[in-house]
Amino acid sequence: MADAVLHVFRGDKDGGQAKEYRVPVAPGMVVLDALHYIQGHIESDLAVRWNCKAGKCGSCSAEVNGRPRLTCKTRMDALPQDKPITVSPMKTFPIIKDLVTDVSWNYEVNKKIPPFTPKPGVEWKMYQEDVDRVQEFRKCIECFLCQDVCHVLRDHDKKESFGGPRFFVRVASLEMHPLDNVSRTKLLKDELGVGLCNITKCCTEVCPEEIHITDNAIIPLKERVVDEYYDPLLRLVRKIRGAPQP
Amino acid sequence: MNNKYETHEHDVLVMGAGGAGLRAAIEAMAQGARVAVVSKSLLGKAHTVMAEGGIAAAMANVDRADDWRTHFRDTMRGGKFLNNWRMAQLHAQEAPDRVRELEQWGALFDRTADGQILQRAFGGHTFKRLCHVGDRTGLEMIRTLQDRGVTMGFDVFMECTIVKLLTDGKRVVGAFGYWREQGRFVVFKAKSVIIATGGIGKAWPVTSNSWEYTGDGMALAYEAGADLKDMEFVQFHPTGMVWPPGVQGLLVTEAVRGEGGILRNKLGERFMEKYDPKRMELSTRDVVARSIYTEVKEGRGSEHGGAYLDISHKPAEYVKQKLPSMYHQFKELADVDITKQPMEVGPTCHYMMGGIDVEAETAQASLPGLFAAGEAAAGLHGANRLGGNSLSDLVVFGRRAGLGAAEYANKAPAANIDDAQIAEAEKAMLDPFARNEGESPYAVHRDLQQSMQNLVSIFRTEEDLQQAMKELEALKQRAAKVRVEGSRMFNPGWHLARDLVSMLIVTEAVTRSAIARKESRGAHSRIDYPQLDDKVWGKQNNVTSRDGENMKLRQVPVKEMPAELQQVLAEDK
Ligand SMILES: Cc1cc2nc3c(=O)[nH]c(=O)nc-3n(C[C@H](O)[C@H](O)[C@H](O)COP(=O)(O)OP(=O)(O)OC[C@H]3O[C@@H](n4cnc5c(N)ncnc54)[C@H](O)[C@@H]3O)c2cc1C
Ligand code: SF4
Ligand code: SF4
Ligand code: FES
């Protein structure tokens, strides 16, 4: 089989540029295999994160031909063969070296979110239909590709005032947990800045776990914030009627 | 103590942020200890995240007849009675509480119709026992524990690798490591240390394990003077992917068989009928792995040298709901739609039953101040682990290690760090940069993997194992002379140069133990000694320890089981 040509970013916070590598292609090969080939046979100091090589850990995120992707799930034969494959680090996060970026900001955002807090004395019974929608959110592998693609973070760098889609998914998983008993709407509004999201759905498009981030997490959360802060009457009506929360 | 290095001081240092390390840290913190957690990768990415099928606990939500006794019996039988019986007992008794606790910390397992935690069948388990979340149970577990720890406020040191345990001659007093990012060195002072670093699969080329599984914790404990036990027992999971080449070894969860998947050879024969007609596909892993291997060897393998595993007789929607990640894995990586076509599968190096020898109650190793839990520790699984018994192991003995280490730290006087040990470790780390010539660590790693695959694999012989010892000796020489290019900043070649040292220690222990055990038991199959030898080898474990620069092997008797537990084993429901 023919060789593939890759242009892989090499550099650190002081700068760098794409470097060309030729890698022999094997059937079913993914971009991460090509990066490993480079490490093993050409340049052993190429920095890449990975763990599972099966789309389960969310470590190997990068931008392949400009698109945020898990490199372990990006097949070489699904990319155009007639031009070099570019691989660069996620743009939204500060670079450490080569394809490795500093994602620590995400861990800081997570710390702000109050944990699961059950109703006191609750009976530990839950039905599948009640947990289905929360389980969708709990599929998140923290690849941070949605954070990478979201323009609020990527282009406007609002890391101080915006939590990003990953953490809306996380808040949704807690807020919609059948036995959870605290409200995170104030946090959503004030600290995570859910209002800054203008529902472009770019995050949903890149999510490797196919979580419907915008429709199932963000929009219902936005509604909760609106109900609570901007439409007290509607909230009251809903409460009295005991209608299901959105 | 000089101040040349960044130094952190805690009561308890936990190496590893998988299920075992996180559960240990949570417990130690609950006891009031100041805790540091160190891990080679980012928080939430440890191996535990990959676990698919489920966590075994006799909750009896689905099969009412289940109880800890049956779970204990299954575990002992699966382990061919080499297990530490006390660990197997505690594990079976405490697992249900540990699962309930996960639920109370926010984990959302799949549910039964009456609103309880759903359980599925798995190999070697008499009853439906595995609590699960589709086929991403490990993710649910690690996220739950991670969030719990973050809420409690543990100190996490991510992407930091420990390369040496520091001792004061009598006990462990800390550890020395480096930040992967910048390559700077760092010293941890601690009154007790818990090793929860997982397994060793990266020493084989066909494996379900990641780059992290280089046996660091076991090697570090060995170097510091602790005993390793049962090192010959390496589990080859029967069903790894075999095609295409890049995904070779990736795990196909046993849940496929648990949900009714059938194994066939190229003639269409359901071959498990020959090897274990009673349990069929849900026989124990050692048996199924050998069966597939034999079918392939005798010319009845699938197109790419495996067996066919078929779940397509189940409704497509059911398969997608119960095995979503398998569905995607095959669709995206192998162009196979498992709701319509069979998968091709073959054995893959998966799990280490052996490891650091520990006491059942406290998880304390033979070296004072050192504790171990999870895959890095030995004892619970004996000669073969049952699926689902690892995740439960992590939480049961992670918790016990946390308790033990906190208690020890509470009584231990402040530690004194010996600068000479640090200087020695630092020199060893920097040597590969100083060499003007030498081969790449990747080349040595590839050859090590090939030696292990060829010579220390599912079926073993004296001749192969002796040959492996020779090759390991040569590889050790080569590893001592590798050269690293580039800087200390996030340099995988440099990291591998150190990981090689660990891999060479554990693979030597595996090989020596395998040579000694002249019988076939569980995951250890000797073509030249095909029988179980209950008189001699059924009564002793291999223990590896360090004797100066040499590795020493000795046999210790398996502990006698109390009469009431023998009674439990004798019962057959
Ligand atoms: C694909 C797959 C599927 C599985 N499915 C199941 C299942 O369904 N049920 C089941 O019971 N078991 C399953 N297992 C087995 C089980 O997942 C593992 O045995 C278990 O998760 C190991 O957990 P642990 O806490 O011991 O270690 P890990 O989760 O592997 O964590 C090890 C930690 O140690 C750290 N570490 C290692 N070396 C160092 C060092 N030198 N310095 C600092 N930190 C270090 C790592 O960074 C990591 O954080 C599966 C395994 C695999 C690979
Ligand atoms: S939908 Fe909202 S969160 Fe998602 S990418 Fe667009 S702006 Fe960002
Ligand atoms: S929500 Fe999806 S894209 Fe975002 S971090 Fe989670 S898995 Fe990745
Ligand atoms: S390596 Fe785990 S998601 Fe790619």
PDB file of C-alpha atoms in Angstrom, chain B residues 19 84 109 124 305 413 451 470-471 525:
ATOM      1  CA  GLY B  19     -10.918   2.775  40.653  1.00  0.00           C
ATOM      2  CA  ASN B  84      -6.257 -15.860  49.246  1.00  0.00           C
ATOM      3  CA  PHE B 109     -26.686   1.775  36.768  1.00  0.00           C
ATOM      4  CA  GLY B 124     -17.996 -18.344  35.715  1.00  0.00           C
ATOM      5  CA  GLY B 305      -7.015 -16.117  12.514  1.00  0.00           C
ATOM      6  CA  PRO B 413       6.479   9.145  63.080  1.00  0.00           C
ATOM      7  CA  SER B 451       9.600 -12.301  22.977  1.00  0.00           C
ATOM      8  CA  LYS B 470      17.872 -15.599  27.745  1.00  0.00           C
ATOM      9  CA  GLU B 471      16.125 -13.034  25.612  1.00  0.00           C
ATOM     10  CA  SER B 525      -1.001 -23.744  30.838  1.00  0.00           C
TER      11      SER B 525
END
